């Protein structure tokens, strides 16, 4: 019954099953014959050299069988000539197995002579040989002397400064072109960045500035109520928030939020070769990616600082009412008297400068990402650190300038 069933199967599918069965049996027989007859190679010894001839198919499917055959072969530590006349096919797996066998036999691969190889097979063998070179010895930075580390850091600072200068020049050129021809500006991308950098940032900016206003008012309230100068809490909260705290807090938030986002996004695009593709089709990455982000952050920062001023003053008003008994009406009347317009303008003037530095640092670090995922994380972290340090330094410079100018 089983014989009749098998006959019916082969009659229905004569072109598939029978052919596959015959080929499978043939390949099995060839494989067994190859292993038993040791036809993968041939070793001929002479007085001056050993001729190692490759036979058949040195490819991935036969690596296991070839490896078992090579375990029985031995080469003397003399000049070896590898002959490829009888080689039918060679891939990288077979070439790597060949080099591994030669090295394990004590043969210097660089001194081995290859004869009668097909050009395709010889190219594969050379490609594998070039990838088998020993890596250079790694020197840990810990082993470097103080002078060497100082030199490395100096060179890195010089390189970073040169890259930053070049980036500022390229971005300034694209901004000038955009100002001259506004049609170059990608409005859709600009509004997308405004939504991400301004609208979506309002909740976190409001929360942080409100809490800072509460803390500042509470600390001042503890001191001034001892002297009965409760009304002066309005002066302290309003001037501190508008001149210093709100611009600094918003800048630090945007450095950790938008600056890091710029670096991560541009770094991922570079990692995926999207920026290279953009250059290939004739688009300028500066115009398409940098200019909209730069303008969006410069526009969004003063608006967020103004929101932070208002929310911080409201937080101080809440504490003044609960702690010192100063009503909201009294608080606002005092605010109109003690808060000059120039104090509000000082904070709003700082904001675009902070935004420009954060945008430039974030975009530059995004373009400097290397082709590995680890570099994206390192560049993102570096963006936040550089941006915060830059904001603090610029704020100190502004403070000195405003004091000297009497503002």
mmCIF file of C-alpha atoms in Angstrom:
data_model
loop_
_atom_site.group_PDB
_atom_site.id
_atom_site.type_symbol
_atom_site.label_atom_id
_atom_site.label_comp_id
_atom_site.label_asym_id
_atom_site.label_seq_id
_atom_site.Cartn_x
_atom_site.Cartn_y
_atom_site.Cartn_z
ATOM 1 C CA UNK A 1 0.000 0.000 0.000
ATOM 2 C CA UNK A 2 2.818 2.369 0.807
ATOM 3 C CA UNK A 3 4.522 1.563 -2.519
ATOM 4 C CA UNK A 4 1.367 2.394 -4.424
ATOM 5 C CA UNK A 5 0.976 5.662 -2.536
ATOM 6 C CA UNK A 6 4.574 6.701 -3.267
ATOM 7 C CA UNK A 7 4.123 5.840 -6.943
ATOM 8 C CA UNK A 8 1.012 8.027 -7.118
ATOM 9 C CA UNK A 9 2.911 10.940 -5.552
ATOM 10 C CA UNK A 10 5.721 10.785 -8.095
ATOM 11 C CA UNK A 11 3.285 10.498 -10.974
ATOM 12 C CA UNK A 12 1.438 13.628 -9.875
ATOM 13 C CA UNK A 13 4.634 15.639 -9.265
ATOM 14 C CA UNK A 14 7.247 14.157 -11.563
ATOM 15 C CA UNK A 15 9.108 17.440 -12.124
ATOM 16 C CA UNK A 16 9.540 18.383 -8.480
ATOM 17 C CA UNK A 17 9.673 15.535 -5.988
ATOM 18 C CA UNK A 18 11.563 13.023 -8.087
ATOM 19 C CA UNK A 19 14.091 15.594 -9.267
ATOM 20 C CA UNK A 20 14.611 16.977 -5.758
ATOM 21 C CA UNK A 21 14.964 13.451 -4.390
ATOM 22 C CA UNK A 22 17.541 12.492 -6.987
ATOM 23 C CA UNK A 23 19.497 15.720 -6.476
ATOM 24 C CA UNK A 24 19.407 15.302 -2.721
ATOM 25 C CA UNK A 25 20.712 11.759 -2.952
ATOM 26 C CA UNK A 26 23.347 12.862 -5.438
ATOM 27 C CA UNK A 27 24.543 15.731 -3.215
ATOM 28 C CA UNK A 28 24.622 13.434 -0.199
ATOM 29 C CA UNK A 29 26.637 10.889 -2.095
ATOM 30 C CA UNK A 30 29.038 13.586 -3.345
ATOM 31 C CA UNK A 31 29.449 14.979 0.153
ATOM 32 C CA UNK A 32 30.189 11.561 1.607
ATOM 33 C CA UNK A 33 32.534 10.799 -1.238
ATOM 34 C CA UNK A 34 34.276 14.139 -0.818
ATOM 35 C CA UNK A 35 34.810 13.599 2.865
ATOM 36 C CA UNK A 36 36.012 10.062 2.447
ATOM 37 C CA UNK A 37 38.205 10.758 -0.559
ATOM 38 C CA UNK A 38 39.599 14.007 0.837
ATOM 39 C CA UNK A 39 39.006 15.874 -2.451
ATOM 40 C CA UNK A 40 38.847 19.384 -0.974
ATOM 41 C CA UNK A 41 42.587 19.800 -1.300
ATOM 42 C CA UNK A 42 45.770 18.082 -2.309
ATOM 43 C CA UNK A 43 49.191 18.422 -0.710
ATOM 44 C CA UNK A 44 52.346 17.882 -2.765
ATOM 45 C CA UNK A 45 55.682 18.183 -1.023
ATOM 46 C CA UNK A 46 58.995 18.980 -2.645
ATOM 47 C CA UNK A 47 62.407 19.970 -1.400
ATOM 48 C CA UNK A 48 61.880 23.748 -1.625
ATOM 49 C CA UNK A 49 58.167 24.237 -1.004
ATOM 50 C CA UNK A 50 54.830 22.591 -0.299
ATOM 51 C CA UNK A 51 52.121 22.876 -2.937
ATOM 52 C CA UNK A 52 48.658 23.120 -1.393
ATOM 53 C CA UNK A 53 46.057 22.734 -4.156
ATOM 54 C CA UNK A 54 42.427 23.713 -3.557
ATOM 55 C CA UNK A 55 39.765 21.529 -5.164
ATOM 56 C CA UNK A 56 36.022 21.829 -5.524
ATOM 57 C CA UNK A 57 33.751 24.307 -3.808
ATOM 58 C CA UNK A 58 35.275 26.167 -0.870
ATOM 59 C CA UNK A 59 32.087 27.861 0.280
ATOM 60 C CA UNK A 60 29.956 28.268 3.363
ATOM 61 C CA UNK A 61 27.872 25.121 2.822
ATOM 62 C CA UNK A 62 31.009 22.941 2.797
ATOM 63 C CA UNK A 63 32.977 24.633 5.581
ATOM 64 C CA UNK A 64 32.260 21.904 8.132
ATOM 65 C CA UNK A 65 33.335 19.118 5.803
ATOM 66 C CA UNK A 66 36.439 21.015 4.682
ATOM 67 C CA UNK A 67 37.357 21.745 8.298
ATOM 68 C CA UNK A 68 37.183 18.042 9.192
ATOM 69 C CA UNK A 69 39.391 17.219 6.223
ATOM 70 C CA UNK A 70 41.908 19.915 7.099
ATOM 71 C CA UNK A 71 42.243 18.523 10.603
ATOM 72 C CA UNK A 72 43.994 15.514 9.075
ATOM 73 C CA UNK A 73 46.405 17.592 6.978
ATOM 74 C CA UNK A 74 49.727 18.962 8.088
ATOM 75 C CA UNK A 75 51.998 21.538 6.510
ATOM 76 C CA UNK A 76 55.616 21.904 7.337
ATOM 77 C CA UNK A 77 56.955 25.284 8.359
ATOM 78 C CA UNK A 78 58.390 25.906 4.901
ATOM 79 C CA UNK A 79 57.473 27.950 1.835
ATOM 80 C CA UNK A 80 53.883 27.214 0.818
ATOM 81 C CA UNK A 81 52.372 27.642 -2.638
ATOM 82 C CA UNK A 82 48.579 27.738 -2.743
ATOM 83 C CA UNK A 83 47.306 26.554 -6.118
ATOM 84 C CA UNK A 84 43.777 27.397 -7.269
ATOM 85 C CA UNK A 85 43.672 25.605 -10.592
ATOM 86 C CA UNK A 86 41.182 23.021 -9.386
ATOM 87 C CA UNK A 87 39.089 25.481 -7.376
ATOM 88 C CA UNK A 88 35.510 25.739 -8.636
ATOM 89 C CA UNK A 89 34.125 28.356 -6.253
ATOM 90 C CA UNK A 90 35.421 30.415 -3.336
ATOM 91 C CA UNK A 91 33.547 32.690 -0.948
ATOM 92 C CA UNK A 92 34.656 34.669 2.109
ATOM 93 C CA UNK A 93 33.910 31.776 4.474
ATOM 94 C CA UNK A 94 36.132 29.449 2.468
ATOM 95 C CA UNK A 95 38.912 32.044 2.219
ATOM 96 C CA UNK A 96 38.779 32.662 5.943
ATOM 97 C CA UNK A 97 38.980 28.928 6.614
ATOM 98 C CA UNK A 98 42.010 28.725 4.314
ATOM 99 C CA UNK A 99 43.822 31.539 6.124
ATOM 100 C CA UNK A 100 42.927 30.035 9.487
ATOM 101 C CA UNK A 101 44.407 26.693 8.437
ATOM 102 C CA UNK A 102 47.593 28.288 7.115
ATOM 103 C CA UNK A 103 48.103 30.330 10.290
ATOM 104 C CA UNK A 104 47.388 27.363 12.558
ATOM 105 C CA UNK A 105 49.986 25.400 10.577
ATOM 106 C CA UNK A 106 52.624 28.032 11.312
ATOM 107 C CA UNK A 107 52.611 29.513 7.816
ATOM 108 C CA UNK A 108 53.015 33.258 7.366
ATOM 109 C CA UNK A 109 50.014 34.188 5.223
ATOM 110 C CA UNK A 110 51.782 37.245 3.830
ATOM 111 C CA UNK A 111 54.607 35.062 2.477
ATOM 112 C CA UNK A 112 52.331 32.374 0.991
ATOM 113 C CA UNK A 113 52.275 32.399 -2.843
ATOM 114 C CA UNK A 114 48.955 32.108 -4.684
ATOM 115 C CA UNK A 115 49.087 30.614 -8.173
ATOM 116 C CA UNK A 116 46.596 29.806 -10.935
ATOM 117 C CA UNK A 117 43.685 31.544 -9.212
ATOM 118 C CA UNK A 118 40.725 32.923 -11.079
ATOM 119 C CA UNK A 119 40.577 36.715 -10.765
ATOM 120 C CA UNK A 120 37.291 36.597 -8.823
ATOM 121 C CA UNK A 121 38.664 34.053 -6.368
ATOM 122 C CA UNK A 122 41.891 35.991 -5.943
ATOM 123 C CA UNK A 123 39.984 39.227 -5.244
ATOM 124 C CA UNK A 124 37.947 37.493 -2.527
ATOM 125 C CA UNK A 125 41.088 36.032 -0.973
ATOM 126 C CA UNK A 126 42.785 39.433 -0.936
ATOM 127 C CA UNK A 127 39.702 41.074 0.551
ATOM 128 C CA UNK A 128 39.598 38.594 3.413
ATOM 129 C CA UNK A 129 43.359 38.922 3.936
ATOM 130 C CA UNK A 130 43.047 42.699 4.245
ATOM 131 C CA UNK A 131 40.409 42.273 6.960
ATOM 132 C CA UNK A 132 42.541 39.830 8.936
ATOM 133 C CA UNK A 133 45.220 42.370 9.811
ATOM 134 C CA UNK A 134 45.917 42.703 13.501
ATOM 135 C CA UNK A 135 44.404 45.843 15.076
ATOM 136 C CA UNK A 136 46.722 48.496 16.346
ATOM 137 C CA UNK A 137 47.669 48.299 19.968
ATOM 138 C CA UNK A 138 45.260 50.256 22.134
ATOM 139 C CA UNK A 139 46.775 52.757 24.516
ATOM 140 C CA UNK A 140 44.582 53.667 27.430
ATOM 141 C CA UNK A 141 44.362 57.390 28.220
ATOM 142 C CA UNK A 142 45.262 56.475 31.792
ATOM 143 C CA UNK A 143 48.736 55.484 30.606
ATOM 144 C CA UNK A 144 49.349 58.862 28.993
ATOM 145 C CA UNK A 145 51.478 61.395 30.754
ATOM 146 C CA UNK A 146 50.138 64.701 31.969
ATOM 147 C CA UNK A 147 51.778 66.546 29.095
ATOM 148 C CA UNK A 148 50.299 64.127 26.532
ATOM 149 C CA UNK A 149 46.795 64.491 27.953
ATOM 150 C CA UNK A 150 47.213 68.257 27.995
ATOM 151 C CA UNK A 151 48.201 68.166 24.346
ATOM 152 C CA UNK A 152 45.260 65.943 23.416
ATOM 153 C CA UNK A 153 42.819 68.242 25.173
ATOM 154 C CA UNK A 154 44.348 71.290 23.516
ATOM 155 C CA UNK A 155 44.031 69.692 20.083
ATOM 156 C CA UNK A 156 40.429 68.690 20.785
ATOM 157 C CA UNK A 157 39.549 72.211 21.933
ATOM 158 C CA UNK A 158 41.196 73.654 18.834
ATOM 159 C CA UNK A 159 39.285 71.241 16.594
ATOM 160 C CA UNK A 160 35.959 71.962 18.322
ATOM 161 C CA UNK A 161 36.552 75.709 18.038
ATOM 162 C CA UNK A 162 37.349 75.410 14.333
ATOM 163 C CA UNK A 163 34.239 73.295 13.714
ATOM 164 C CA UNK A 164 32.070 75.720 15.683
ATOM 165 C CA UNK A 165 33.452 78.696 13.739
ATOM 166 C CA UNK A 166 32.832 76.956 10.435
ATOM 167 C CA UNK A 167 29.303 75.999 11.493
ATOM 168 C CA UNK A 168 28.494 79.552 12.599
ATOM 169 C CA UNK A 169 29.760 80.875 9.259
ATOM 170 C CA UNK A 170 27.678 78.418 7.233
ATOM 171 C CA UNK A 171 24.533 78.992 9.275
ATOM 172 C CA UNK A 172 24.996 82.784 9.130
ATOM 173 C CA UNK A 173 25.314 82.566 5.352
ATOM 174 C CA UNK A 174 22.078 80.587 5.087
ATOM 175 C CA UNK A 175 20.308 83.017 7.436
ATOM 176 C CA UNK A 176 21.446 85.930 5.266
ATOM 177 C CA UNK A 177 20.186 84.160 2.145
ATOM 178 C CA UNK A 178 16.878 83.488 3.858
ATOM 179 C CA UNK A 179 16.564 87.133 4.903
ATOM 180 C CA UNK A 180 17.324 88.225 1.345
ATOM 181 C CA UNK A 181 14.986 85.685 -0.233
ATOM 182 C CA UNK A 182 12.263 84.654 2.255
ATOM 183 C CA UNK A 183 10.935 82.091 -0.208
ATOM 184 C CA UNK A 184 13.871 79.873 0.807
ATOM 185 C CA UNK A 185 12.422 79.599 4.321
ATOM 186 C CA UNK A 186 10.561 76.341 4.924
ATOM 187 C CA UNK A 187 7.470 77.654 6.682
ATOM 188 C CA UNK A 188 6.005 74.236 7.407
ATOM 189 C CA UNK A 189 9.132 73.129 9.249
ATOM 190 C CA UNK A 190 9.292 76.483 11.058
ATOM 191 C CA UNK A 191 5.752 76.130 12.419
ATOM 192 C CA UNK A 192 6.377 72.527 13.388
ATOM 193 C CA UNK A 193 9.411 73.608 15.421
ATOM 194 C CA UNK A 194 7.417 76.486 16.936
ATOM 195 C CA UNK A 195 4.800 74.025 18.075
ATOM 196 C CA UNK A 196 7.419 71.719 19.578
ATOM 197 C CA UNK A 197 9.575 74.453 21.073
ATOM 198 C CA UNK A 198 6.951 76.962 22.225
ATOM 199 C CA UNK A 199 3.437 75.536 22.522
ATOM 200 C CA UNK A 200 4.496 72.182 23.972
ATOM 201 C CA UNK A 201 6.968 73.869 26.331
ATOM 202 C CA UNK A 202 4.440 76.193 27.981
ATOM 203 C CA UNK A 203 3.229 73.659 30.616
ATOM 204 C CA UNK A 204 6.688 72.766 31.936
ATOM 205 C CA UNK A 205 7.884 76.396 31.853
ATOM 206 C CA UNK A 206 4.758 77.515 33.689
ATOM 207 C CA UNK A 207 5.108 74.836 36.338
ATOM 208 C CA UNK A 208 8.790 75.495 37.037
ATOM 209 C CA UNK A 209 8.543 79.306 37.087
ATOM 210 C CA UNK A 210 5.445 79.151 39.292
ATOM 211 C CA UNK A 211 7.280 77.006 41.838
ATOM 212 C CA UNK A 212 10.338 79.268 41.691
ATOM 213 C CA UNK A 213 8.127 82.292 42.288
ATOM 214 C CA UNK A 214 6.562 80.524 45.264
ATOM 215 C CA UNK A 215 9.959 79.621 46.725
ATOM 216 C CA UNK A 216 11.396 83.121 46.248
ATOM 217 C CA UNK A 217 8.337 84.751 47.815
ATOM 218 C CA UNK A 218 8.326 82.327 50.722
ATOM 219 C CA UNK A 219 12.004 82.892 51.511
ATOM 220 C CA UNK A 220 11.640 86.664 51.356
ATOM 221 C CA UNK A 221 8.453 86.534 53.415
ATOM 222 C CA UNK A 222 10.244 84.812 56.283
ATOM 223 C CA UNK A 223 12.777 87.645 56.494
ATOM 224 C CA UNK A 224 10.773 90.785 55.734
ATOM 225 C CA UNK A 225 7.882 89.995 58.067
ATOM 226 C CA UNK A 226 10.334 90.358 60.970
ATOM 227 C CA UNK A 227 10.685 94.048 60.115
ATOM 228 C CA UNK A 228 7.106 94.743 59.070
ATOM 229 C CA UNK A 229 8.125 95.395 55.450
ATOM 230 C CA UNK A 230 5.638 92.964 53.989
ATOM 231 C CA UNK A 231 4.809 95.064 50.935
ATOM 232 C CA UNK A 232 8.391 94.852 49.679
ATOM 233 C CA UNK A 233 7.845 91.226 48.764
ATOM 234 C CA UNK A 234 6.372 92.530 45.509
ATOM 235 C CA UNK A 235 9.639 94.295 44.664
ATOM 236 C CA UNK A 236 11.733 91.222 45.385
ATOM 237 C CA UNK A 237 9.631 88.751 43.406
ATOM 238 C CA UNK A 238 8.984 91.001 40.400
ATOM 239 C CA UNK A 239 12.553 92.204 39.905
ATOM 240 C CA UNK A 240 14.132 88.798 40.563
ATOM 241 C CA UNK A 241 11.822 86.976 38.170
ATOM 242 C CA UNK A 242 11.891 89.489 35.327
ATOM 243 C CA UNK A 243 15.599 90.376 35.339
ATOM 244 C CA UNK A 244 17.334 87.125 36.251
ATOM 245 C CA UNK A 245 15.386 84.065 37.266
ATOM 246 C CA UNK A 246 12.822 83.688 34.502
ATOM 247 C CA UNK A 247 15.296 84.086 31.581
ATOM 248 C CA UNK A 248 17.791 81.737 33.240
ATOM 249 C CA UNK A 249 15.237 79.077 34.143
ATOM 250 C CA UNK A 250 13.588 79.138 30.718
ATOM 251 C CA UNK A 251 16.997 78.967 29.010
ATOM 252 C CA UNK A 252 18.048 75.958 31.091
ATOM 253 C CA UNK A 253 14.737 74.221 30.389
ATOM 254 C CA UNK A 254 15.078 74.853 26.661
ATOM 255 C CA UNK A 255 18.692 73.682 26.710
ATOM 256 C CA UNK A 256 17.607 70.363 28.180
ATOM 257 C CA UNK A 257 14.491 70.151 26.051
ATOM 258 C CA UNK A 258 14.975 71.753 22.628
ATOM 259 C CA UNK A 259 18.787 71.729 22.475
ATOM 260 C CA UNK A 260 19.005 68.024 23.227
ATOM 261 C CA UNK A 261 16.114 67.335 20.840
ATOM 262 C CA UNK A 262 17.957 69.115 18.020
ATOM 263 C CA UNK A 263 21.081 67.043 18.623
ATOM 264 C CA UNK A 264 19.226 63.739 18.914
ATOM 265 C CA UNK A 265 17.115 64.362 15.821
ATOM 266 C CA UNK A 266 19.944 65.559 13.586
ATOM 267 C CA UNK A 267 22.259 62.864 14.961
ATOM 268 C CA UNK A 268 19.733 60.149 14.131
ATOM 269 C CA UNK A 269 19.322 61.585 10.635
ATOM 270 C CA UNK A 270 23.082 61.529 10.130
ATOM 271 C CA UNK A 271 23.270 58.000 11.508
ATOM 272 C CA UNK A 272 20.623 56.881 9.007
ATOM 273 C CA UNK A 273 22.425 58.756 6.190
ATOM 274 C CA UNK A 274 19.405 60.990 5.611
ATOM 275 C CA UNK A 275 21.605 64.101 5.603
ATOM 276 C CA UNK A 276 23.892 62.527 2.976
ATOM 277 C CA UNK A 277 20.833 61.738 0.873
ATOM 278 C CA UNK A 278 19.659 65.334 1.272
ATOM 279 C CA UNK A 279 23.008 66.619 0.010
ATOM 280 C CA UNK A 280 22.911 64.142 -2.881
ATOM 281 C CA UNK A 281 19.591 65.474 -4.187
ATOM 282 C CA UNK A 282 20.878 69.054 -3.999
ATOM 283 C CA UNK A 283 19.328 70.311 -0.738
ATOM 284 C CA UNK A 284 21.249 72.313 1.833
ATOM 285 C CA UNK A 285 21.044 70.771 5.330
ATOM 286 C CA UNK A 286 21.691 74.216 6.807
ATOM 287 C CA UNK A 287 18.711 75.710 5.014
ATOM 288 C CA UNK A 288 16.384 72.760 5.524
ATOM 289 C CA UNK A 289 17.300 71.697 9.067
ATOM 290 C CA UNK A 290 19.225 74.438 10.891
ATOM 291 C CA UNK A 291 17.530 77.688 9.840
ATOM 292 C CA UNK A 292 13.951 76.669 10.825
ATOM 293 C CA UNK A 293 15.116 75.372 14.210
ATOM 294 C CA UNK A 294 17.236 78.446 14.854
ATOM 295 C CA UNK A 295 14.447 80.890 14.003
ATOM 296 C CA UNK A 296 11.836 78.890 15.890
ATOM 297 C CA UNK A 297 13.880 78.882 19.092
ATOM 298 C CA UNK A 298 14.788 82.572 18.788
ATOM 299 C CA UNK A 299 11.087 83.420 18.383
ATOM 300 C CA UNK A 300 9.878 81.061 21.102
ATOM 301 C CA UNK A 301 12.329 82.000 23.848
ATOM 302 C CA UNK A 302 11.162 85.613 24.502
ATOM 303 C CA UNK A 303 7.549 84.445 24.515
ATOM 304 C CA UNK A 304 8.347 81.726 27.024
ATOM 305 C CA UNK A 305 10.302 84.185 29.181
ATOM 306 C CA UNK A 306 7.289 86.499 29.234
ATOM 307 C CA UNK A 307 5.075 83.570 30.238
ATOM 308 C CA UNK A 308 7.587 82.686 32.947
ATOM 309 C CA UNK A 309 7.587 86.281 34.244
ATOM 310 C CA UNK A 310 3.817 86.326 34.549
ATOM 311 C CA UNK A 311 3.499 82.867 36.131
ATOM 312 C CA UNK A 312 6.372 83.530 38.581
ATOM 313 C CA UNK A 313 4.769 86.806 39.711
ATOM 314 C CA UNK A 314 1.462 84.971 40.201
ATOM 315 C CA UNK A 315 3.251 82.397 42.372
ATOM 316 C CA UNK A 316 4.696 85.222 44.493
ATOM 317 C CA UNK A 317 1.256 86.828 44.763
ATOM 318 C CA UNK A 318 -0.171 83.568 46.116
ATOM 319 C CA UNK A 319 2.415 83.387 48.905
ATOM 320 C CA UNK A 320 2.016 87.107 49.674
ATOM 321 C CA UNK A 321 -1.693 86.570 50.211
ATOM 322 C CA UNK A 322 -1.387 83.373 52.253
ATOM 323 C CA UNK A 323 1.693 84.268 54.298
ATOM 324 C CA UNK A 324 1.673 88.054 54.643
ATOM 325 C CA UNK A 325 -1.985 88.916 54.095
ATOM 326 C CA UNK A 326 -1.326 91.080 51.022
ATOM 327 C CA UNK A 327 -4.374 90.876 48.765
ATOM 328 C CA UNK A 328 -4.146 90.429 45.030
ATOM 329 C CA UNK A 329 -5.343 93.972 44.323
ATOM 330 C CA UNK A 330 -2.712 95.483 46.617
ATOM 331 C CA UNK A 331 -0.059 93.235 45.077
ATOM 332 C CA UNK A 332 -0.877 94.325 41.517
ATOM 333 C CA UNK A 333 -1.037 98.027 42.451
ATOM 334 C CA UNK A 334 2.391 97.800 44.031
ATOM 335 C CA UNK A 335 3.659 95.864 40.998
ATOM 336 C CA UNK A 336 2.788 98.738 38.645
ATOM 337 C CA UNK A 337 4.878 101.090 40.764
ATOM 338 C CA UNK A 338 8.013 99.023 41.440
ATOM 339 C CA UNK A 339 8.415 97.101 38.175
ATOM 340 C CA UNK A 340 9.865 99.418 35.507
ATOM 341 C CA UNK A 341 9.569 98.505 31.874
ATOM 342 C CA UNK A 342 13.360 98.346 31.507
ATOM 343 C CA UNK A 343 13.525 95.433 33.993
ATOM 344 C CA UNK A 344 11.053 93.514 31.852
ATOM 345 C CA UNK A 345 12.942 94.407 28.685
ATOM 346 C CA UNK A 346 16.262 93.277 30.175
ATOM 347 C CA UNK A 347 14.972 89.728 30.536
ATOM 348 C CA UNK A 348 13.389 89.737 27.080
ATOM 349 C CA UNK A 349 16.643 90.984 25.504
ATOM 350 C CA UNK A 350 18.611 88.124 27.033
ATOM 351 C CA UNK A 351 16.210 85.495 25.741
ATOM 352 C CA UNK A 352 17.037 85.610 21.984
ATOM 353 C CA UNK A 353 20.760 85.548 22.726
ATOM 354 C CA UNK A 354 20.339 82.483 24.928
ATOM 355 C CA UNK A 355 18.193 80.878 22.232
ATOM 356 C CA UNK A 356 20.779 81.538 19.509
ATOM 357 C CA UNK A 357 23.559 79.877 21.488
ATOM 358 C CA UNK A 358 21.381 76.895 22.420
ATOM 359 C CA UNK A 359 20.243 76.388 18.808
ATOM 360 C CA UNK A 360 23.762 76.654 17.381
ATOM 361 C CA UNK A 361 25.227 74.264 19.949
ATOM 362 C CA UNK A 362 22.377 71.752 19.542
ATOM 363 C CA UNK A 363 22.518 71.712 15.740
ATOM 364 C CA UNK A 364 26.327 71.631 15.581
ATOM 365 C CA UNK A 365 26.542 68.685 17.960
ATOM 366 C CA UNK A 366 23.903 66.910 15.904
ATOM 367 C CA UNK A 367 25.976 67.274 12.740
ATOM 368 C CA UNK A 368 29.122 66.121 14.569
ATOM 369 C CA UNK A 369 27.601 62.751 15.539
ATOM 370 C CA UNK A 370 29.651 59.765 14.393
ATOM 371 C CA UNK A 371 28.236 56.637 12.788
ATOM 372 C CA UNK A 372 27.317 54.815 15.993
ATOM 373 C CA UNK A 373 24.466 54.985 18.472
ATOM 374 C CA UNK A 374 26.773 55.709 21.417
ATOM 375 C CA UNK A 375 27.879 58.956 19.801
ATOM 376 C CA UNK A 376 24.278 60.191 19.709
ATOM 377 C CA UNK A 377 23.975 59.858 23.487
ATOM 378 C CA UNK A 378 27.348 61.475 24.139
ATOM 379 C CA UNK A 379 26.594 64.384 21.811
ATOM 380 C CA UNK A 380 23.176 64.916 23.393
ATOM 381 C CA UNK A 381 24.693 65.026 26.867
ATOM 382 C CA UNK A 382 27.420 67.380 25.666
ATOM 383 C CA UNK A 383 24.794 69.677 24.144
ATOM 384 C CA UNK A 384 22.977 70.086 27.448
ATOM 385 C CA UNK A 385 26.190 70.735 29.383
ATOM 386 C CA UNK A 386 27.594 73.202 26.850
ATOM 387 C CA UNK A 387 24.288 75.042 26.555
ATOM 388 C CA UNK A 388 23.831 75.464 30.315
ATOM 389 C CA UNK A 389 27.424 76.627 30.797
ATOM 390 C CA UNK A 390 27.066 79.054 27.879
ATOM 391 C CA UNK A 391 23.815 80.453 29.296
ATOM 392 C CA UNK A 392 25.409 81.068 32.707
ATOM 393 C CA UNK A 393 28.472 82.763 31.184
ATOM 394 C CA UNK A 394 26.370 84.959 28.885
ATOM 395 C CA UNK A 395 24.081 85.914 31.762
ATOM 396 C CA UNK A 396 27.120 87.002 33.808
ATOM 397 C CA UNK A 397 28.363 89.100 30.873
ATOM 398 C CA UNK A 398 24.930 90.716 30.537
ATOM 399 C CA UNK A 399 24.851 91.477 34.268
ATOM 400 C CA UNK A 400 28.198 93.300 34.091
ATOM 401 C CA UNK A 401 27.187 95.228 30.964
ATOM 402 C CA UNK A 402 23.830 96.312 32.383
ATOM 403 C CA UNK A 403 25.412 97.448 35.651
ATOM 404 C CA UNK A 404 28.033 99.477 33.788
ATOM 405 C CA UNK A 405 25.351 101.048 31.613
ATOM 406 C CA UNK A 406 23.156 101.780 34.609
ATOM 407 C CA UNK A 407 20.240 99.724 33.323
#
